mmCIF file of C-alpha atoms in Angstrom:
data_model
loop_
_atom_site.group_PDB
_atom_site.id
_atom_site.type_symbol
_atom_site.label_atom_id
_atom_site.label_comp_id
_atom_site.label_asym_id
_atom_site.label_seq_id
_atom_site.Cartn_x
_atom_site.Cartn_y
_atom_site.Cartn_z
ATOM 1 C CA MET A 1 -18.674 7.463 -32.377
ATOM 2 C CA GLN A 2 -17.022 6.663 -29.065
ATOM 3 C CA THR A 3 -13.405 6.956 -30.235
ATOM 4 C CA ILE A 4 -11.339 9.714 -31.796
ATOM 5 C CA ARG A 5 -10.252 7.274 -34.494
ATOM 6 C CA GLY A 6 -13.859 6.619 -35.478
ATOM 7 C CA ARG A 7 -14.706 10.309 -35.490
ATOM 8 C CA LEU A 8 -11.646 11.176 -37.577
ATOM 9 C CA THR A 9 -12.565 8.474 -40.085
ATOM 10 C CA ALA A 10 -16.168 9.727 -40.255
ATOM 11 C CA TRP A 11 -15.115 13.371 -40.610
ATOM 12 C CA TYR A 12 -12.575 12.575 -43.307
ATOM 13 C CA SER A 13 -15.067 10.410 -45.196
ATOM 14 C CA ALA A 14 -17.806 13.048 -44.964
ATOM 15 C CA ALA A 15 -15.431 15.794 -46.122
ATOM 16 C CA LEU A 16 -14.218 13.731 -49.056
ATOM 17 C CA ALA A 17 -17.765 12.697 -49.975
ATOM 18 C CA LEU A 18 -18.887 16.341 -49.978
ATOM 19 C CA THR A 19 -15.859 17.255 -52.087
ATOM 20 C CA LEU A 20 -16.691 14.523 -54.584
ATOM 21 C CA ALA A 21 -20.333 15.612 -54.653
ATOM 22 C CA ALA A 22 -19.277 19.202 -55.320
ATOM 23 C CA PHE A 23 -16.893 17.933 -57.995
ATOM 24 C CA ALA A 24 -19.707 15.900 -59.593
ATOM 25 C CA ALA A 25 -22.023 18.939 -59.531
ATOM 26 C CA VAL A 26 -19.368 21.147 -61.133
ATOM 27 C CA LEU A 27 -18.698 18.440 -63.714
ATOM 28 C CA TYR A 28 -22.427 18.219 -64.447
ATOM 29 C CA LEU A 29 -22.786 21.986 -64.860
ATOM 30 C CA ASP A 30 -19.694 22.122 -67.033
ATOM 31 C CA ARG A 31 -20.986 19.345 -69.259
ATOM 32 C CA ARG A 32 -24.403 21.025 -69.435
ATOM 33 C CA ASN A 33 -22.835 24.363 -70.402
ATOM 34 C CA ALA A 34 -20.630 22.672 -73.015
ATOM 35 C CA SER A 35 -23.666 20.897 -74.468
ATOM 36 C CA TYR A 36 -25.593 24.138 -74.845
ATOM 37 C CA GLN A 37 -22.606 25.846 -76.416
ATOM 38 C CA ASP A 38 -22.282 22.970 -78.866
ATOM 39 C CA LEU A 39 -25.995 23.166 -79.614
ATOM 40 C CA ASP A 40 -25.799 26.889 -80.186
ATOM 41 C CA GLN A 41 -22.890 26.461 -82.555
ATOM 42 C CA ARG A 42 -24.761 23.796 -84.540
ATOM 43 C CA MET A 43 -27.833 25.943 -84.679
ATOM 44 C CA ARG A 44 -25.813 28.783 -86.128
ATOM 45 C CA SER A 45 -24.129 26.575 -88.710
ATOM 46 C CA ASP A 46 -27.148 24.446 -89.688
ATOM 47 C CA ALA A 47 -29.870 27.090 -89.651
ATOM 48 C CA GLY A 48 -31.603 27.792 -92.982
ATOM 49 C CA PRO A 49 -32.389 31.192 -94.555
ATOM 50 C CA GLN A 50 -34.352 33.624 -92.404
ATOM 51 C CA PHE A 51 -37.884 34.559 -93.473
ATOM 52 C CA GLY A 52 -39.259 37.215 -91.265
ATOM 53 C CA ALA A 53 -39.210 36.104 -87.631
ATOM 54 C CA ILE A 54 -39.075 32.377 -88.243
ATOM 55 C CA LEU A 55 -35.832 30.582 -87.427
ATOM 56 C CA ALA A 56 -35.340 26.923 -88.244
ATOM 57 C CA ALA A 57 -33.288 25.222 -85.479
ATOM 58 C CA ALA A 58 -32.103 21.771 -84.415
ATOM 59 C CA ASN A 59 -33.834 19.641 -81.741
ATOM 60 C CA VAL A 60 -32.503 20.504 -78.200
ATOM 61 C CA ARG A 61 -33.586 17.303 -76.412
ATOM 62 C CA THR A 62 -30.471 15.476 -77.493
ATOM 63 C CA ALA A 63 -28.246 18.184 -75.994
ATOM 64 C CA GLU A 64 -29.970 18.672 -72.620
ATOM 65 C CA LEU A 65 -28.554 17.080 -69.406
ATOM 66 C CA GLY A 66 -31.431 16.429 -67.043
ATOM 67 C CA PRO A 67 -31.650 15.117 -63.471
ATOM 68 C CA ASP A 68 -31.139 11.581 -64.684
ATOM 69 C CA GLN A 69 -27.721 12.496 -66.001
ATOM 70 C CA LEU A 70 -26.880 14.265 -62.709
ATOM 71 C CA LEU A 71 -27.868 11.217 -60.651
ATOM 72 C CA ALA A 72 -25.927 8.972 -62.961
ATOM 73 C CA THR A 73 -22.848 11.126 -62.486
ATOM 74 C CA PHE A 74 -23.249 10.988 -58.688
ATOM 75 C CA ALA A 75 -23.834 7.240 -58.759
ATOM 76 C CA LEU A 76 -20.665 6.788 -60.767
ATOM 77 C CA VAL A 77 -18.423 8.977 -58.625
ATOM 78 C CA LEU A 78 -19.726 8.708 -55.032
ATOM 79 C CA PRO A 79 -19.405 4.946 -54.271
ATOM 80 C CA PHE A 80 -15.813 4.841 -55.389
ATOM 81 C CA GLY A 81 -15.037 8.079 -53.571
ATOM 82 C CA VAL A 82 -16.679 6.979 -50.312
ATOM 83 C CA ALA A 83 -14.819 3.648 -50.355
ATOM 84 C CA VAL A 84 -11.525 5.427 -50.900
ATOM 85 C CA ALA A 85 -12.420 7.950 -48.169
ATOM 86 C CA LEU A 86 -13.138 5.219 -45.622
ATOM 87 C CA LEU A 87 -9.897 3.400 -46.356
ATOM 88 C CA MET A 88 -7.812 6.546 -46.345
ATOM 89 C CA GLY A 89 -9.534 7.926 -43.236
ATOM 90 C CA SER A 90 -9.016 4.696 -41.315
ATOM 91 C CA TRP A 91 -5.347 4.519 -42.324
ATOM 92 C CA ILE A 92 -4.682 8.166 -41.477
ATOM 93 C CA SER A 93 -6.430 7.982 -38.100
ATOM 94 C CA ARG A 94 -4.638 4.747 -37.212
ATOM 95 C CA ARG A 95 -1.252 6.254 -38.063
ATOM 96 C CA ALA A 96 -2.081 9.479 -36.239
ATOM 97 C CA LEU A 97 -3.496 7.884 -33.081
ATOM 98 C CA GLY A 98 -1.202 4.868 -32.806
ATOM 99 C CA PRO A 99 1.156 6.678 -30.386
ATOM 100 C CA VAL A 100 -1.845 7.719 -28.289
ATOM 101 C CA ASP A 101 -2.890 4.067 -27.887
ATOM 102 C CA GLN A 102 0.669 3.226 -26.849
ATOM 103 C CA ILE A 103 0.679 6.021 -24.247
ATOM 104 C CA ILE A 104 -2.679 4.825 -22.876
ATOM 105 C CA THR A 105 -1.408 1.240 -22.574
ATOM 106 C CA GLU A 106 1.774 2.270 -20.786
ATOM 107 C CA VAL A 107 -0.034 4.631 -18.398
ATOM 108 C CA ARG A 108 -2.572 1.925 -17.494
ATOM 109 C CA GLU A 109 0.269 -0.375 -16.479
ATOM 110 C CA ILE A 110 1.348 2.196 -13.884
ATOM 111 C CA THR A 111 -1.320 1.113 -11.429
ATOM 112 C CA ASP A 112 0.021 2.290 -8.084
ATOM 113 C CA GLY A 113 2.809 4.125 -6.300
ATOM 114 C CA ARG A 114 5.201 1.182 -6.730
ATOM 115 C CA SER A 115 5.169 1.588 -10.546
ATOM 116 C CA LEU A 116 6.044 5.279 -10.719
ATOM 117 C CA HIS A 117 9.658 4.515 -11.661
ATOM 118 C CA ARG A 118 8.484 3.578 -15.144
ATOM 119 C CA ARG A 119 8.539 6.126 -17.941
ATOM 120 C CA LEU A 120 6.831 6.527 -21.297
ATOM 121 C CA ALA A 121 8.800 6.128 -24.500
ATOM 122 C CA GLU A 122 9.221 9.615 -25.983
ATOM 123 C CA PRO A 123 9.053 9.929 -29.786
ATOM 124 C CA LEU A 124 12.072 11.382 -31.562
ATOM 125 C CA VAL A 125 9.835 13.934 -33.265
ATOM 126 C CA LYS A 126 8.825 16.583 -30.723
ATOM 127 C CA ASP A 127 5.297 17.075 -32.018
ATOM 128 C CA GLU A 128 2.159 17.343 -29.858
ATOM 129 C CA LEU A 129 2.332 13.677 -28.833
ATOM 130 C CA GLY A 130 6.037 13.946 -28.073
ATOM 131 C CA ARG A 131 5.403 16.921 -25.809
ATOM 132 C CA LEU A 132 2.514 15.056 -24.168
ATOM 133 C CA ALA A 133 4.753 12.051 -23.359
ATOM 134 C CA GLU A 134 7.460 14.362 -22.046
ATOM 135 C CA THR A 135 4.961 16.196 -19.824
ATOM 136 C CA LEU A 136 3.564 12.919 -18.457
ATOM 137 C CA ASN A 137 7.084 11.702 -17.667
ATOM 138 C CA GLN A 138 7.826 14.918 -15.797
ATOM 139 C CA MET A 139 4.587 14.548 -13.847
ATOM 140 C CA MET A 140 5.431 10.935 -12.900
ATOM 141 C CA THR A 141 8.896 12.026 -11.793
ATOM 142 C CA ARG A 142 7.347 14.548 -9.410
ATOM 143 C CA LEU A 143 4.830 11.970 -8.183
ATOM 144 C CA GLU A 144 7.578 9.414 -7.623
ATOM 145 C CA ARG A 145 9.561 11.885 -5.523
ATOM 146 C CA SER A 146 6.476 12.766 -3.483
ATOM 147 C CA PHE A 147 5.543 9.123 -2.900
ATOM 148 C CA THR A 148 9.115 8.249 -1.956
ATOM 149 C CA ALA A 149 9.339 11.125 0.519
ATOM 150 C CA LEU A 150 5.953 10.203 2.006
ATOM 151 C CA ARG A 151 6.906 6.533 2.430
ATOM 152 C CA ARG A 152 10.254 7.447 3.953
ATOM 153 C CA PHE A 153 8.622 9.860 6.395
ATOM 154 C CA THR A 154 5.969 7.292 7.383
ATOM 155 C CA ALA A 155 8.553 4.563 7.908
ATOM 156 C CA ASP A 156 10.964 6.814 9.811
ATOM 157 C CA ALA A 157 8.258 8.345 11.981
ATOM 158 C CA SER A 158 6.755 4.947 12.800
ATOM 159 C CA HIS A 159 10.155 3.530 13.642
ATOM 160 C CA GLU A 160 11.087 6.479 15.842
ATOM 161 C CA LEU A 161 7.780 6.327 17.713
ATOM 162 C CA LYS A 162 8.147 2.671 18.682
ATOM 163 C CA THR A 163 10.797 3.252 21.348
ATOM 164 C CA PRO A 164 9.072 6.074 23.282
ATOM 165 C CA LEU A 165 5.760 4.213 23.133
ATOM 166 C CA THR A 166 7.432 1.121 24.564
ATOM 167 C CA VAL A 167 8.947 3.196 27.365
ATOM 168 C CA LEU A 168 5.583 4.839 28.105
ATOM 169 C CA ARG A 169 3.796 1.511 28.182
ATOM 170 C CA ALA A 170 6.377 -0.025 30.525
ATOM 171 C CA GLY A 171 6.190 2.981 32.835
ATOM 172 C CA VAL A 172 2.394 2.980 33.027
ATOM 173 C CA GLU A 173 2.263 -0.775 33.581
ATOM 174 C CA ARG A 174 4.788 -0.441 36.409
ATOM 175 C CA VAL A 175 2.835 2.366 38.063
ATOM 176 C CA ILE A 176 -0.425 0.396 37.844
ATOM 177 C CA THR A 177 1.111 -2.372 39.935
ATOM 178 C CA THR A 178 1.803 0.079 42.772
ATOM 179 C CA PRO A 179 -0.329 -0.917 45.766
ATOM 180 C CA ASN A 180 -2.948 1.333 47.357
ATOM 181 C CA LEU A 181 -3.457 3.563 44.315
ATOM 182 C CA PRO A 182 -6.540 5.785 44.448
ATOM 183 C CA GLN A 183 -9.348 4.422 42.280
ATOM 184 C CA ASP A 184 -9.564 7.521 40.079
ATOM 185 C CA THR A 185 -5.800 7.434 39.481
ATOM 186 C CA LEU A 186 -5.970 3.737 38.598
ATOM 187 C CA ALA A 187 -8.807 4.383 36.122
ATOM 188 C CA THR A 188 -6.808 7.190 34.492
ATOM 189 C CA LEU A 189 -3.739 4.980 34.196
ATOM 190 C CA GLU A 190 -5.748 2.143 32.665
ATOM 191 C CA GLU A 191 -7.266 4.527 30.103
ATOM 192 C CA THR A 192 -3.788 5.863 29.311
ATOM 193 C CA LEU A 193 -2.504 2.319 28.863
ATOM 194 C CA GLN A 194 -5.308 1.529 26.432
ATOM 195 C CA GLU A 195 -4.497 4.617 24.379
ATOM 196 C CA ILE A 196 -0.806 3.674 24.331
ATOM 197 C CA LYS A 197 -1.742 0.202 23.079
ATOM 198 C CA ARG A 198 -3.885 1.686 20.310
ATOM 199 C CA MET A 199 -1.100 4.056 19.330
ATOM 200 C CA THR A 200 1.358 1.159 19.273
ATOM 201 C CA GLU A 201 -0.950 -0.841 17.002
ATOM 202 C CA LEU A 202 -1.323 2.170 14.705
ATOM 203 C CA VAL A 203 2.445 2.661 14.514
ATOM 204 C CA GLU A 204 2.968 -1.036 13.778
ATOM 205 C CA ALA A 205 0.344 -0.915 11.031
ATOM 206 C CA LEU A 206 1.865 2.207 9.474
ATOM 207 C CA LEU A 207 5.329 0.659 9.570
ATOM 208 C CA THR A 208 4.033 -2.535 7.950
ATOM 209 C CA LEU A 209 2.333 -0.648 5.111
ATOM 210 C CA ALA A 210 5.331 1.640 4.607
ATOM 211 C CA ARG A 211 7.625 -1.374 4.284
ATOM 212 C CA ALA A 212 5.135 -3.033 1.953
ATOM 213 C CA ASP A 213 5.098 0.050 -0.280
ATOM 214 C CA GLU A 214 8.884 0.024 -0.393
ATOM 215 C CA GLY A 215 8.870 -3.685 -1.199
ATOM 216 C CA ILE A 216 11.003 -4.501 1.844
ATOM 217 C CA ALA A 217 8.350 -6.226 3.974
ATOM 218 C CA PRO A 218 9.669 -9.799 4.026
ATOM 219 C CA LEU A 219 7.452 -12.859 3.727
ATOM 220 C CA HIS A 220 8.857 -15.970 5.385
ATOM 221 C CA ARG A 221 7.033 -18.641 3.412
ATOM 222 C CA VAL A 222 7.023 -22.179 4.706
ATOM 223 C CA PRO A 223 4.596 -25.053 4.024
ATOM 224 C CA VAL A 224 2.044 -25.061 6.832
ATOM 225 C CA ASP A 225 -1.352 -26.598 7.460
ATOM 226 C CA LEU A 226 -3.726 -23.648 7.484
ATOM 227 C CA ARG A 227 -6.072 -25.502 9.790
ATOM 228 C CA GLY A 228 -3.586 -24.942 12.618
ATOM 229 C CA ILE A 229 -3.459 -21.203 11.964
ATOM 230 C CA VAL A 230 -7.254 -21.053 11.840
ATOM 231 C CA GLU A 231 -7.504 -22.866 15.168
ATOM 232 C CA GLU A 232 -5.035 -20.421 16.761
ATOM 233 C CA ALA A 233 -7.045 -17.486 15.485
ATOM 234 C CA ARG A 234 -10.214 -19.184 16.625
ATOM 235 C CA GLU A 235 -9.157 -19.038 20.259
ATOM 236 C CA THR A 236 -8.630 -15.267 20.137
ATOM 237 C CA GLY A 237 -11.791 -14.774 18.102
ATOM 238 C CA GLU A 238 -13.919 -16.734 20.572
ATOM 239 C CA LEU A 239 -12.665 -14.568 23.445
ATOM 240 C CA LEU A 240 -13.626 -11.419 21.550
ATOM 241 C CA ALA A 241 -16.971 -12.907 20.526
ATOM 242 C CA GLU A 242 -17.778 -13.957 24.085
ATOM 243 C CA GLN A 243 -17.117 -10.449 25.376
ATOM 244 C CA ALA A 244 -19.373 -8.999 22.651
ATOM 245 C CA GLY A 245 -22.142 -11.573 23.083
ATOM 246 C CA VAL A 246 -21.614 -12.929 19.561
ATOM 247 C CA ARG A 247 -21.685 -16.575 18.536
ATOM 248 C CA MET A 248 -18.714 -17.874 16.506
ATOM 249 C CA GLU A 249 -18.616 -20.849 14.144
ATOM 250 C CA VAL A 250 -15.482 -22.274 12.533
ATOM 251 C CA THR A 251 -15.473 -24.820 9.704
ATOM 252 C CA THR A 252 -12.295 -26.478 8.377
ATOM 253 C CA PRO A 253 -11.722 -29.480 6.077
ATOM 254 C CA ALA A 254 -11.019 -32.904 7.512
ATOM 255 C CA GLN A 255 -7.942 -33.283 5.305
ATOM 256 C CA PRO A 256 -4.733 -31.227 5.745
ATOM 257 C CA VAL A 257 -4.590 -27.940 3.847
ATOM 258 C CA VAL A 258 -0.882 -27.398 3.279
ATOM 259 C CA VAL A 259 0.097 -24.083 1.686
ATOM 260 C CA SER A 260 3.401 -22.236 1.456
ATOM 261 C CA VAL A 261 2.638 -18.996 3.306
ATOM 262 C CA ASP A 262 3.974 -16.637 5.922
ATOM 263 C CA ALA A 263 2.162 -18.038 8.941
ATOM 264 C CA THR A 264 2.487 -14.825 10.971
ATOM 265 C CA ARG A 265 0.984 -12.678 8.221
ATOM 266 C CA ILE A 266 -1.862 -15.093 7.494
ATOM 267 C CA ARG A 267 -2.653 -15.223 11.207
ATOM 268 C CA GLN A 268 -2.690 -11.410 11.226
ATOM 269 C CA LEU A 269 -5.058 -11.374 8.245
ATOM 270 C CA ILE A 270 -7.493 -13.809 9.882
ATOM 271 C CA LEU A 271 -7.436 -11.953 13.210
ATOM 272 C CA ASN A 272 -8.038 -8.619 11.487
ATOM 273 C CA LEU A 273 -11.081 -10.011 9.684
ATOM 274 C CA LEU A 274 -12.421 -11.706 12.811
ATOM 275 C CA THR A 275 -11.911 -8.571 14.907
ATOM 276 C CA ASN A 276 -13.797 -6.480 12.342
ATOM 277 C CA ALA A 277 -16.598 -9.024 12.113
ATOM 278 C CA VAL A 278 -17.085 -9.149 15.899
ATOM 279 C CA LYS A 279 -16.748 -5.376 16.211
ATOM 280 C CA TYR A 280 -19.589 -4.647 13.770
ATOM 281 C CA THR A 281 -21.938 -7.476 14.800
ATOM 282 C CA PRO A 282 -24.528 -6.653 17.488
ATOM 283 C CA ALA A 283 -24.982 -8.908 20.497
ATOM 284 C CA GLY A 284 -26.897 -12.054 19.585
ATOM 285 C CA GLY A 285 -25.431 -12.168 16.083
ATOM 286 C CA SER A 286 -22.990 -14.669 14.674
ATOM 287 C CA VAL A 287 -19.621 -14.792 12.917
ATOM 288 C CA ARG A 288 -18.666 -17.715 10.695
ATOM 289 C CA LEU A 289 -15.085 -18.564 9.699
ATOM 290 C CA GLN A 290 -14.775 -21.116 6.918
ATOM 291 C CA LEU A 291 -11.717 -22.639 5.233
ATOM 292 C CA GLY A 292 -11.853 -24.890 2.193
ATOM 293 C CA PRO A 293 -10.965 -25.485 -1.463
ATOM 294 C CA ALA A 294 -12.956 -23.955 -4.320
ATOM 295 C CA ASN A 295 -12.283 -24.152 -8.067
ATOM 296 C CA GLY A 296 -8.721 -25.336 -7.631
ATOM 297 C CA LYS A 297 -7.878 -22.599 -5.135
ATOM 298 C CA LEU A 298 -8.119 -22.120 -1.410
ATOM 299 C CA THR A 299 -10.725 -19.813 0.071
ATOM 300 C CA LEU A 300 -10.942 -18.387 3.548
ATOM 301 C CA SER A 301 -14.174 -16.568 4.313
ATOM 302 C CA VAL A 302 -15.337 -14.574 7.324
ATOM 303 C CA ALA A 303 -19.073 -13.854 7.349
ATOM 304 C CA ASP A 304 -21.061 -11.952 9.940
ATOM 305 C CA THR A 305 -24.649 -10.905 10.567
ATOM 306 C CA GLY A 306 -23.661 -7.368 11.498
ATOM 307 C CA ILE A 307 -24.606 -3.893 10.376
ATOM 308 C CA GLY A 308 -23.236 -4.333 6.855
ATOM 309 C CA ILE A 309 -21.606 -1.799 4.566
ATOM 310 C CA ALA A 310 -23.404 0.679 2.327
ATOM 311 C CA PRO A 311 -22.919 0.105 -1.440
ATOM 312 C CA GLY A 312 -21.313 3.527 -1.802
ATOM 313 C CA ASP A 313 -18.681 2.642 0.782
ATOM 314 C CA LEU A 314 -17.677 -0.755 -0.635
ATOM 315 C CA PRO A 315 -15.171 0.585 -3.210
ATOM 316 C CA HIS A 316 -13.277 2.393 -0.431
ATOM 317 C CA ILE A 317 -13.135 -0.082 2.444
ATOM 318 C CA PHE A 318 -9.596 -1.200 1.573
ATOM 319 C CA ASP A 319 -8.336 2.393 1.444
ATOM 320 C CA ARG A 320 -6.106 3.471 4.292
ATOM 321 C CA PHE A 321 -7.769 5.386 7.125
ATOM 322 C CA TRP A 322 -11.154 5.012 5.437
ATOM 323 C CA ARG A 323 -14.023 5.223 7.895
ATOM 324 C CA ALA A 324 -17.441 4.464 6.455
ATOM 325 C CA ASP A 325 -19.556 6.458 8.888
ATOM 326 C CA SER A 326 -19.631 8.200 12.231
ATOM 327 C CA ALA A 327 -20.080 4.842 13.979
ATOM 328 C CA ARG A 328 -16.648 3.775 12.727
ATOM 329 C CA THR A 329 -14.637 6.509 14.383
ATOM 330 C CA ARG A 330 -11.790 6.164 16.792
ATOM 331 C CA THR A 331 -13.754 7.762 19.609
ATOM 332 C CA GLY A 332 -16.991 5.868 18.994
ATOM 333 C CA GLU A 333 -18.167 2.500 20.211
ATOM 334 C CA ARG A 334 -16.088 0.774 17.532
ATOM 335 C CA PRO A 335 -12.613 2.319 17.720
ATOM 336 C CA GLY A 336 -9.991 1.677 15.079
ATOM 337 C CA ALA A 337 -7.524 3.408 12.790
ATOM 338 C CA GLY A 338 -8.894 2.156 9.478
ATOM 339 C CA LEU A 339 -5.724 0.280 8.484
ATOM 340 C CA GLY A 340 -6.688 -3.327 9.216
ATOM 341 C CA LEU A 341 -8.384 -4.044 5.888
ATOM 342 C CA ALA A 342 -5.607 -2.302 3.967
ATOM 343 C CA ILE A 343 -3.135 -4.671 5.624
ATOM 344 C CA CYS A 344 -5.386 -7.653 4.822
ATOM 345 C CA LYS A 345 -5.437 -6.646 1.170
ATOM 346 C CA TRP A 346 -1.648 -6.365 1.079
ATOM 347 C CA ILE A 347 -1.154 -9.755 2.771
ATOM 348 C CA ALA A 348 -3.531 -11.491 0.355
ATOM 349 C CA GLU A 349 -1.948 -9.917 -2.736
ATOM 350 C CA ALA A 350 1.595 -10.539 -1.445
ATOM 351 C CA HIS A 351 0.730 -14.252 -1.374
ATOM 352 C CA GLY A 352 -0.536 -14.128 -4.963
ATOM 353 C CA GLY A 353 -4.187 -14.054 -3.928
ATOM 354 C CA LYS A 354 -6.971 -11.520 -3.552
ATOM 355 C CA ILE A 355 -9.660 -10.438 -1.116
ATOM 356 C CA ASP A 356 -13.283 -9.716 -2.021
ATOM 357 C CA VAL A 357 -16.220 -8.416 -0.044
ATOM 358 C CA VAL A 358 -19.979 -8.779 -0.338
ATOM 359 C CA SER A 359 -22.252 -6.839 1.976
ATOM 360 C CA ARG A 360 -25.837 -5.755 2.470
ATOM 361 C CA PRO A 361 -26.739 -3.051 4.989
ATOM 362 C CA GLY A 362 -28.458 -4.584 7.967
ATOM 363 C CA ARG A 363 -27.856 -8.141 6.722
ATOM 364 C CA GLY A 364 -24.133 -8.661 7.242
ATOM 365 C CA THR A 365 -20.795 -8.776 5.421
ATOM 366 C CA THR A 366 -18.680 -11.570 3.966
ATOM 367 C CA PHE A 367 -14.963 -11.218 3.258
ATOM 368 C CA THR A 368 -13.455 -13.925 1.051
ATOM 369 C CA VAL A 369 -9.702 -14.422 0.722
ATOM 370 C CA THR A 370 -8.611 -16.541 -2.254
ATOM 371 C CA LEU A 371 -5.102 -18.023 -2.267
ATOM 372 C CA PRO A 372 -3.324 -20.154 -4.881
ATOM 373 C CA TRP A 373 -3.127 -23.786 -3.825
ATOM 374 C CA ASP A 374 -1.500 -26.919 -5.170
ATOM 375 C CA SER A 375 -3.818 -29.628 -3.891
ATOM 376 C CA THR A 376 -1.200 -32.300 -4.538
ATOM 377 C CA ALA A 377 1.344 -30.669 -2.214
ATOM 378 C CA GLY A 378 -0.456 -31.803 0.893
ATOM 379 C CA HIS A 379 -0.494 -35.451 -0.221
ATOM 380 C CA SER A 380 3.071 -35.716 -1.533
#
């Protein structure tokens, strides 16, 4: 039995069946004892005169209750009792565990930090289930406060860091333009500028995700032809691919693909996927970007022939700051903060779509973004 309801029904039925069996056995023994008492009384009343040690008695076969009578008693009582036990056990378990099913359903609907404002309905009767619902509500209240404080801190810290980073970047860029700088000083300044750029990108990503968690990251949807966005991203992607020695292929439909989206966010999604694909594809490999309809929806896929992702890492690649291995560290050959895919997932879901990934270690990875699409909109 995989459920408490099933086990309760089985236990109740077994207990009632054993009770009925014991009742049938007691009934059998009582009937047997009564039969012998009746026989004894008849023997005493019907016996003839005593001659020596000979006693004339009645036949006992008609008074005995043998195994056949016992089995007949069981067969008469047990089926009815078991049927009643199953019905009663199922009804009792359903009534007893109905609130538990309701709690499970409501808790499952609280899927992420944005749903923690919801609360479970607490029964009027403060029994075990009532106390359980009350405890869960208190736990969700504490979680909601923690999530809110964390989001507020992330958003505030990211916002406050933008200004000093901008000042630092402007200062370093101005110093770099100074003529006759020593070569070692110029190299140090260029390295500092790169770190400032990475920090700025990290702050921007954190601020984007913090606003998304708060539900205040706006999407400026307008009907656009996605082929234009893909072509814009293609130019940046080809520059990155050329520097890495990777070949890039882009395939788009011949007909317009008009979708109501936030063009800036979709461009960010495509560039994030292309950057990842180029970053983890060795020289001589290829990256393929493909846009087209599929099953009444629009799909955008980015496939590479890179190092791939281990099966154990796939469930976590959209988690924030997740780094699959030592090769994917900020100080390694493939630097990054681990927020790009989390942002891609948010952008896809904010547009009513989803993002999936298929990967084989050593064979490459394919990310597929699926977006809702009204194919008639582009022809109207």
